PDB file of C-alpha atoms and ligand atoms in Angstrom:
ATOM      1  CA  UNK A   1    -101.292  49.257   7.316  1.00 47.00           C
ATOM      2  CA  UNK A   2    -103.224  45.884   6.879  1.00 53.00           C
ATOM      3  CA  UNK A   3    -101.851  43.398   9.361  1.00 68.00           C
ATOM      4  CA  UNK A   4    -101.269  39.856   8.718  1.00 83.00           C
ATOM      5  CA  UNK A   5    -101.021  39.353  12.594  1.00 92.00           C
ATOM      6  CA  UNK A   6    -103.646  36.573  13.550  1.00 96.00           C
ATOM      7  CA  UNK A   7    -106.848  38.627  15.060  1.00 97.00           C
ATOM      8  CA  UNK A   8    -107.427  37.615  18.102  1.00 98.00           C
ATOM      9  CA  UNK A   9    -110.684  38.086  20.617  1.00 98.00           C
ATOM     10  CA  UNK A  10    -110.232  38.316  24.588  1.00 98.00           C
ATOM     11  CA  UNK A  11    -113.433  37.658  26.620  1.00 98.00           C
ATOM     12  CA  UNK A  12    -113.091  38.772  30.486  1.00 98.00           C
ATOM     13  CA  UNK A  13    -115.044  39.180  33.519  1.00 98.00           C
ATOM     14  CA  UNK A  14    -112.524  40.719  35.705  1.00 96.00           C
ATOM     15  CA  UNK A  15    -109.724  42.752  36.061  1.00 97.00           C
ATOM     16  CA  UNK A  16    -107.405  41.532  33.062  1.00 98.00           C
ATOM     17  CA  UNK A  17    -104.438  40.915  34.056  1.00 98.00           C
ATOM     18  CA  UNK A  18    -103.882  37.981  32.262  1.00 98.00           C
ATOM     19  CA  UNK A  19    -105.659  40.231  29.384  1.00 98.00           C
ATOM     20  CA  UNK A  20    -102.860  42.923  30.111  1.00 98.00           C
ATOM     21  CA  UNK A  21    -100.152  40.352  29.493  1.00 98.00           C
ATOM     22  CA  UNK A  22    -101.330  39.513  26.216  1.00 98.00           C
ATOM     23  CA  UNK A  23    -101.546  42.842  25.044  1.00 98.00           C
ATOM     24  CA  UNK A  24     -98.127  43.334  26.724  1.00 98.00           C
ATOM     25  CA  UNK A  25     -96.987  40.236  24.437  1.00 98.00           C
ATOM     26  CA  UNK A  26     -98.408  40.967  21.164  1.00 97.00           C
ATOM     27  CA  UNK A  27     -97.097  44.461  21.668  1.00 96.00           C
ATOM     28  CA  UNK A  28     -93.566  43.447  21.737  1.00 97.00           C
ATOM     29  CA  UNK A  29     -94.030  40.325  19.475  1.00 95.00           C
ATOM     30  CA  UNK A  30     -93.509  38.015  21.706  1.00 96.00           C
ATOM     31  CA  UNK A  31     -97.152  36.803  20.652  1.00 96.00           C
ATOM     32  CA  UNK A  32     -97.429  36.292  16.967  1.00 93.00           C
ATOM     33  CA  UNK A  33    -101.229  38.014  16.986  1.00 96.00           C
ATOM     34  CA  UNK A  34    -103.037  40.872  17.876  1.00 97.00           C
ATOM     35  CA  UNK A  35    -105.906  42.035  20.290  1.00 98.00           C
ATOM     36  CA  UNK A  36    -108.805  43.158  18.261  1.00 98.00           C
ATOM     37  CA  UNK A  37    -111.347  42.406  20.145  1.00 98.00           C
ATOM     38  CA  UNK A  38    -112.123  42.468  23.966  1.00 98.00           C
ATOM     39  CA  UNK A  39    -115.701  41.549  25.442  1.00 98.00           C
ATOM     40  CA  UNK A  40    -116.875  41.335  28.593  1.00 98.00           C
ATOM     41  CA  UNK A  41    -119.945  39.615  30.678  1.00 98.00           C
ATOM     42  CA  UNK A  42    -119.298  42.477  33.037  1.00 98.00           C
ATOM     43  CA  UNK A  43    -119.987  45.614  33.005  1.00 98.00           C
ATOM     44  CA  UNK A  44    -117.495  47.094  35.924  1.00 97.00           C
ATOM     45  CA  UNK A  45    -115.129  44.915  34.785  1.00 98.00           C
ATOM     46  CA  UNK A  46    -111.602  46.871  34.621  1.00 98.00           C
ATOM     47  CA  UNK A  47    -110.615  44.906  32.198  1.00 98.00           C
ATOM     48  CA  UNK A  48    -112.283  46.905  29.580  1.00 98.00           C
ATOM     49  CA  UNK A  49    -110.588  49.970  30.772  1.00 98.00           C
ATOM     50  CA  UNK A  50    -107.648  48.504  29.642  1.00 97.00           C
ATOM     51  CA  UNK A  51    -108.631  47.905  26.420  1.00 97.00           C
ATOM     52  CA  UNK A  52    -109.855  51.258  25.944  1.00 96.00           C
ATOM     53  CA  UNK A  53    -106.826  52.954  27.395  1.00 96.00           C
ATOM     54  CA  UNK A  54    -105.243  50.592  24.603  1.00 96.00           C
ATOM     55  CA  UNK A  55    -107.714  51.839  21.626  1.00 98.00           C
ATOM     56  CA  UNK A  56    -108.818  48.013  21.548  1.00 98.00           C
ATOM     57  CA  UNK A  57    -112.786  47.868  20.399  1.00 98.00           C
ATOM     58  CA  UNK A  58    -114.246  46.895  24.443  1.00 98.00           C
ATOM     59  CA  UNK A  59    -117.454  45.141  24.424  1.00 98.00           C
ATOM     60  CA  UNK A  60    -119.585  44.454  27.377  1.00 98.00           C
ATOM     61  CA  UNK A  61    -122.002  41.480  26.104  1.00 98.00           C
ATOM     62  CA  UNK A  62    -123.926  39.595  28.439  1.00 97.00           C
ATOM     63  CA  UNK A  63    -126.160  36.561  27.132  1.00 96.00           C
ATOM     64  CA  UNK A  64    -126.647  37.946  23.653  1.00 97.00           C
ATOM     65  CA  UNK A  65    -124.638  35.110  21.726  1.00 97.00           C
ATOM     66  CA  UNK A  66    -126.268  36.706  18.545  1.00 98.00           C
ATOM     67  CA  UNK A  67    -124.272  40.005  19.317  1.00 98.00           C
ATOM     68  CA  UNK A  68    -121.444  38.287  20.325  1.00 98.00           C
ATOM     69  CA  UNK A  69    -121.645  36.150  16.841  1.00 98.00           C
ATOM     70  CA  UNK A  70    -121.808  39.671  15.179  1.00 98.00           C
ATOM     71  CA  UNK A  71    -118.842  41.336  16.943  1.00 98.00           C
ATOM     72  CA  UNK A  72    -116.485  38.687  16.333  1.00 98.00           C
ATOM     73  CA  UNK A  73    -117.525  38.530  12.861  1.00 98.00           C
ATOM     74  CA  UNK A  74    -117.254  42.397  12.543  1.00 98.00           C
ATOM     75  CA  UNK A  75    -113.980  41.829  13.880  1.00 98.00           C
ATOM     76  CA  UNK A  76    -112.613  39.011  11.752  1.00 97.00           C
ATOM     77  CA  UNK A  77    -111.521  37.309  14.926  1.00 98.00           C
ATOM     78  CA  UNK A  78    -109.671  34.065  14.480  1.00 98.00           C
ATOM     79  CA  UNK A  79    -108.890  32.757  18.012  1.00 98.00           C
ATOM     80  CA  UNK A  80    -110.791  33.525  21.097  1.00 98.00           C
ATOM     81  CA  UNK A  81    -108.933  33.346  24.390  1.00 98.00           C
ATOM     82  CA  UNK A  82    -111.178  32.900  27.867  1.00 98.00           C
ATOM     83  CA  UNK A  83    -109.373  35.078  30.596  1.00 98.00           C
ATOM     84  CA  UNK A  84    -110.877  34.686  33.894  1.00 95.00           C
ATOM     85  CA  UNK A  85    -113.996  34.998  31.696  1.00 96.00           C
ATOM     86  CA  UNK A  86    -117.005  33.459  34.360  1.00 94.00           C
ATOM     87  CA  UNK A  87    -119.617  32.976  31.828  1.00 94.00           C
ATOM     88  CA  UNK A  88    -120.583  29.417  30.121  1.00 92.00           C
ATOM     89  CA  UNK A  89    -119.925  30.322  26.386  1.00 95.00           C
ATOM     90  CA  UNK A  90    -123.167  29.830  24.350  1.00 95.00           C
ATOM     91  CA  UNK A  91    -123.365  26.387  22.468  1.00 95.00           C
ATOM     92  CA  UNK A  92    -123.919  28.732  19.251  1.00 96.00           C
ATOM     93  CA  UNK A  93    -119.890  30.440  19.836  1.00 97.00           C
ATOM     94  CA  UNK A  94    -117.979  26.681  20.328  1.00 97.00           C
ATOM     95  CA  UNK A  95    -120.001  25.260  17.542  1.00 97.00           C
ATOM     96  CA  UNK A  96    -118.632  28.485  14.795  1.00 97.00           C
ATOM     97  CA  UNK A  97    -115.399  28.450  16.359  1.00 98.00           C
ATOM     98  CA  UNK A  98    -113.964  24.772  16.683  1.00 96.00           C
ATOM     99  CA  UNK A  99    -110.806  24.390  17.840  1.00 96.00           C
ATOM    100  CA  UNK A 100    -110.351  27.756  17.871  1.00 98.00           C
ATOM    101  CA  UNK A 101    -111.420  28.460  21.762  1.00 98.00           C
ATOM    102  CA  UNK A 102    -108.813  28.430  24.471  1.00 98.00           C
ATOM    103  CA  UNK A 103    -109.300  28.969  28.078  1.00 98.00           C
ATOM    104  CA  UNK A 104    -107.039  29.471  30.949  1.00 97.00           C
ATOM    105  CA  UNK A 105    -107.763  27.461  34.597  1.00 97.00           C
ATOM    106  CA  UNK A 106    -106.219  28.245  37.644  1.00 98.00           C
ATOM    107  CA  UNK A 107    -105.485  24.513  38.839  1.00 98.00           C
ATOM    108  CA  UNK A 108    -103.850  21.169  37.352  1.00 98.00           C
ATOM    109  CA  UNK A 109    -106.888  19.956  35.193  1.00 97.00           C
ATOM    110  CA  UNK A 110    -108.645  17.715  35.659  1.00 97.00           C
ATOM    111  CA  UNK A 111    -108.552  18.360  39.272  1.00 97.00           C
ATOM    112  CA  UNK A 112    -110.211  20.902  40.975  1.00 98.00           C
ATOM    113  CA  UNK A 113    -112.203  22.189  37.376  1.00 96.00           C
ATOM    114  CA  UNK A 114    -115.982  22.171  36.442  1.00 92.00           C
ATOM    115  CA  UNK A 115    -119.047  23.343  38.052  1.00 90.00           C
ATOM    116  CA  UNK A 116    -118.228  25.671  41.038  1.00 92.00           C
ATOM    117  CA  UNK A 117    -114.243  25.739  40.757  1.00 95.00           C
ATOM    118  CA  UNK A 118    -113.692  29.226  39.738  1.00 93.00           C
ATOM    119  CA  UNK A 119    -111.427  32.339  40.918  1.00 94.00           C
ATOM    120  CA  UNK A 120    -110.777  32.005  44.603  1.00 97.00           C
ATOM    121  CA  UNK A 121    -112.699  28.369  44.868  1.00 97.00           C
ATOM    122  CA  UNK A 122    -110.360  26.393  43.531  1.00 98.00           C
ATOM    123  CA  UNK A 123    -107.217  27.602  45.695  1.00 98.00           C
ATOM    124  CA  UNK A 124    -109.612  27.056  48.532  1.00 98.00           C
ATOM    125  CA  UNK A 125    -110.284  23.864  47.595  1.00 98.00           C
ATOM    126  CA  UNK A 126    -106.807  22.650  46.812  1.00 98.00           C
ATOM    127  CA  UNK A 127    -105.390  24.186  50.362  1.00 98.00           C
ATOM    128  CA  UNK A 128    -108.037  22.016  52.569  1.00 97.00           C
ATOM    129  CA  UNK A 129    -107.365  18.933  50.049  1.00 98.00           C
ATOM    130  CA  UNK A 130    -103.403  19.277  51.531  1.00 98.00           C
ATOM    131  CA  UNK A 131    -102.312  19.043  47.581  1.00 98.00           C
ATOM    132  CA  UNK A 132     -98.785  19.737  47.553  1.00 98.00           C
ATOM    133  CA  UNK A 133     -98.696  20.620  43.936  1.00 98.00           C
ATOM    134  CA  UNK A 134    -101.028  23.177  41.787  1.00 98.00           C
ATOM    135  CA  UNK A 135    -100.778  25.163  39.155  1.00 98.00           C
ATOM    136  CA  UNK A 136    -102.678  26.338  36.058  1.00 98.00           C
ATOM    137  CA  UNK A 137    -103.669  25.071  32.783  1.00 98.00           C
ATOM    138  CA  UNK A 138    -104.437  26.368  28.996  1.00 98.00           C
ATOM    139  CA  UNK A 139    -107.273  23.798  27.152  1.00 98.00           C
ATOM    140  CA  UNK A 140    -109.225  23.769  24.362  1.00 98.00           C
ATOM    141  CA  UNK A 141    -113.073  25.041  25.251  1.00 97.00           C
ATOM    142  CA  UNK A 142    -115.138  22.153  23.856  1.00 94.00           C
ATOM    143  CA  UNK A 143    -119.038  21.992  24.857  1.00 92.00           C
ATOM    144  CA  UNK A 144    -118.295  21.086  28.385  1.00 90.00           C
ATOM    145  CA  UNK A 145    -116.923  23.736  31.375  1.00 88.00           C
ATOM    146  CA  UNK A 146    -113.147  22.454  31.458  1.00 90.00           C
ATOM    147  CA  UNK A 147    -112.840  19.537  29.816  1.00 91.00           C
ATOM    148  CA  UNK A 148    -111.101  20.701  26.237  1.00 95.00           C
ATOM    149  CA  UNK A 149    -107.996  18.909  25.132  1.00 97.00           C
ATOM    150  CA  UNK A 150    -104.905  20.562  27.444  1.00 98.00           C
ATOM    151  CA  UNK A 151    -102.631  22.533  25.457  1.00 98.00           C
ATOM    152  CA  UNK A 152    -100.337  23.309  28.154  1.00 98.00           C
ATOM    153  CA  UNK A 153     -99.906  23.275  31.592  1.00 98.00           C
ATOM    154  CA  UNK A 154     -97.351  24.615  34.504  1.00 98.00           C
ATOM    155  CA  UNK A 155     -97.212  23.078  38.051  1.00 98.00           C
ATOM    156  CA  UNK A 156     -95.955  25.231  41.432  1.00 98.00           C
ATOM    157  CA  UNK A 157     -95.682  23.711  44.615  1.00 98.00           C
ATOM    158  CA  UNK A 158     -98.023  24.166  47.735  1.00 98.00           C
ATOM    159  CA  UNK A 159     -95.948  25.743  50.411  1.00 98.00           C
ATOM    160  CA  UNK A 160     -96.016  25.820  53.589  1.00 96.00           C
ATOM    161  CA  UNK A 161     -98.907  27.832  55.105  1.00 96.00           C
ATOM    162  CA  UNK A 162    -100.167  29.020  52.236  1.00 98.00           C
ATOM    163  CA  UNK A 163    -103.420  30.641  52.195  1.00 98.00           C
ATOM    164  CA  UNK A 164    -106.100  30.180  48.747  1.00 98.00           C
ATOM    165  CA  UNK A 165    -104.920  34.234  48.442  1.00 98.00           C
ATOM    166  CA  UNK A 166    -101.237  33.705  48.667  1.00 98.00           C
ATOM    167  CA  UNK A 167    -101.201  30.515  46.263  1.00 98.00           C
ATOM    168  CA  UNK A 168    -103.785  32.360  43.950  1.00 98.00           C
ATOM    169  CA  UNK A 169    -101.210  35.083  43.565  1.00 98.00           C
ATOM    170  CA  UNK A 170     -98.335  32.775  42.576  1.00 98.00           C
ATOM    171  CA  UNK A 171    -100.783  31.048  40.357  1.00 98.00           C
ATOM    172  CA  UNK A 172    -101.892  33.631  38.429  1.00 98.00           C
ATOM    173  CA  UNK A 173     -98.440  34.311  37.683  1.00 98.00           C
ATOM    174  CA  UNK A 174     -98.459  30.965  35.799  1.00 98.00           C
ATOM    175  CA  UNK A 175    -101.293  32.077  34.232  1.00 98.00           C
ATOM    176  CA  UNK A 176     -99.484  35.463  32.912  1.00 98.00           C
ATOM    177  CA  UNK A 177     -96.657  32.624  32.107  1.00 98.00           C
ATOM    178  CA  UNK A 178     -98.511  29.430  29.859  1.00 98.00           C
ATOM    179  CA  UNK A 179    -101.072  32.001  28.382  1.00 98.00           C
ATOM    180  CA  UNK A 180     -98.829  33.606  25.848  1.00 98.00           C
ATOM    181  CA  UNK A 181     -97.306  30.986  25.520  1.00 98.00           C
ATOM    182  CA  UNK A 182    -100.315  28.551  24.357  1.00 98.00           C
ATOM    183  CA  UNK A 183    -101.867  31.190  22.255  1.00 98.00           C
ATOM    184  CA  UNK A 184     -98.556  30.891  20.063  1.00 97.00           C
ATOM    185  CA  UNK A 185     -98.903  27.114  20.231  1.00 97.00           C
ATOM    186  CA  UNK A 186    -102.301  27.395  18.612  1.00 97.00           C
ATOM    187  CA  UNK A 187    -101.411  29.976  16.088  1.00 96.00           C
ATOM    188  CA  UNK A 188     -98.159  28.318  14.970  1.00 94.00           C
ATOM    189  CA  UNK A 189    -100.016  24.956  14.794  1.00 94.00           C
ATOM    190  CA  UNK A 190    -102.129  26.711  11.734  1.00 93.00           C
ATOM    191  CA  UNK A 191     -99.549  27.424   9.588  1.00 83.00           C
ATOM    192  CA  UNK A 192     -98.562  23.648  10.164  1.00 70.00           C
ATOM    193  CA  UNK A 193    -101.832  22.803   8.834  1.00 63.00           C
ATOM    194  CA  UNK A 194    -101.372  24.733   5.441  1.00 59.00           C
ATOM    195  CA  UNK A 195     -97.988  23.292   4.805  1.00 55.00           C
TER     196      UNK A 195
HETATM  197  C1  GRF B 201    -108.226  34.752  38.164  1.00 61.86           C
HETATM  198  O1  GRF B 201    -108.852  34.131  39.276  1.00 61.86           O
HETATM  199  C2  GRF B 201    -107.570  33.741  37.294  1.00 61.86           C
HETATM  200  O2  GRF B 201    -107.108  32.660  38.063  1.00 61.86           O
HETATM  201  C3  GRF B 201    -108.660  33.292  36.399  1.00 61.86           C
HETATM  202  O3  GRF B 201    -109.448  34.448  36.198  1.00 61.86           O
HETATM  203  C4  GRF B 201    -109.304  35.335  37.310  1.00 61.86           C
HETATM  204  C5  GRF B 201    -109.058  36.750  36.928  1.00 61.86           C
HETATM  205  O4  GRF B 201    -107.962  36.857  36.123  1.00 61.86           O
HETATM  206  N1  GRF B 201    -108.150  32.746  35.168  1.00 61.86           N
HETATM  207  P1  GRF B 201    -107.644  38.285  35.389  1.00 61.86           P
HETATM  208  O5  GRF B 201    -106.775  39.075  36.347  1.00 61.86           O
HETATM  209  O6  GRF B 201    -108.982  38.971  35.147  1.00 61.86           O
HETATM  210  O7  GRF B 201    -106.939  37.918  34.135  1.00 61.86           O
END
C-alpha cells in the first residue's frame, strides 16, 4: 500500500539510539512520517544494523555527496534528520534540501556548539565551565555547523557531581525526548504552508 506518510531520511554515525526512537515513533504514530532511508558516514556504525533488522534501505556513504544526492532522490526523501551524524553535510545536500534539514545537539545552543563540540566534548566542556543548566537542542542545518534556526529545545539541570558520562546519559534522553517531537513540528508546519 502507497503511503502518504512524509518520507523521511536518517543520517548516523553511531549507535542510533536516537535513530531507534524515531523508528519506535513512526511505528506507533506518534511521528506523522516514516523511515525510508538511513545512511551512514560509518561503516561499523550499529546504527545500520538497526535499520536492517527493521527492513529500512541502510546506506553507508562517506564523502560521495553525488551518491548521497542519488539515494535520497531514489528514495523520495522529504526531510532529513542528523542523529549524532559527525560528518559536515556537503554544501551540494543543504543547498537541494532547504529548510528541510534538522539536526539534533547535545547542549543549549548556542553554547557549547560548532567546531570541536561533539559527542562526549561538549558534556566535558559544560562540567569544567560549572554550568548549572544543559540540555539539548533540535535546529535547522543551514551552511554553517550549528547555527540553523532552533526549532526546539529542552533544558536539565547540572547536578551535583556529575561526570560528562553521567550528564551525557540524561541528555541523550532529551534527545530521544525533543527529536520526535521537532520532526512533527516540521512536518505539521507543511501542511500549514498549503492551506
Ligand atoms: C550522542 O552523543 C548524541 O548526543 C549525539 O549523537 C551521539 C550519538 O547518538 N546527538 P545516537 O545514540 O547514535 O543517536
Amino acid at each position: 500500500m502507497a503511503s502518504n506518510l512524509s518520507k523521511i531520511a536518517v543520517l548516523v554515525s553511531g549507535s542510533g539510539t536516537n535513530l531507534q526512537k524515531i523508528i519506535d515513533d513512526t511505528k506507533s504514530g506518534r511521528v506523522a512520517g516514516q523511515v525510508a532511508l538511513i545512511v551512514s558516514d560509518r561503516e561499523d556504525a550499529y546504527a545500520l544494523e538497526r535499520g536492517k533488522t527493521q527492513g529500512i534501505p541502510s546506506f553507508y556513504i562517506r564523502k560521495d555527496p553525488d551518491r548521497l544526492l542519488e539515494v535520497l532522490k531514489e528514495h523520495q526523501i522529504e526531510l532529513i534528520v542528523l542523529a549524532g551524524y559527525l560528518s559536515i553535510l556537503e554544501i551540494e545536500i543543504v543547498d537541494k534540501y532547504p529548510n528541510r534539514i534538522i539536526n539534533i545537539h547535545p547542549s543549549l545552543i548556542p553554547k557549547y556548539c560548532g567546531k570541536g563540540f561533539y559527542g562526549i566534548h561538549v558534556h566535558s566542556a559544560v562540567i569544567k565551565a560549572g554550568e548549572q543548566f544543559s540540555g539539548a537542542t533540535v535546529h535547522f542545518v543551514d551552511k554553517g555547523i550549528d547555527t540553523g534556526p532552533i526549532i526546539l529545545q529542552q533544558q536539565i539541570a547540572v547536578l551535583q557531581g556529575d561526570t560528562p558520562q553521567s550528564l551525557q546519559k540524561r541528555v541523550l534522553e532529551v534527545e530521544h525526548e525533543i527529536l520526535p517531537k521537532a520532526i512533527n513540528f516540521v512536518i505539521e508546519s507543511w501542511g500549514r504552508e498549503q492551506s
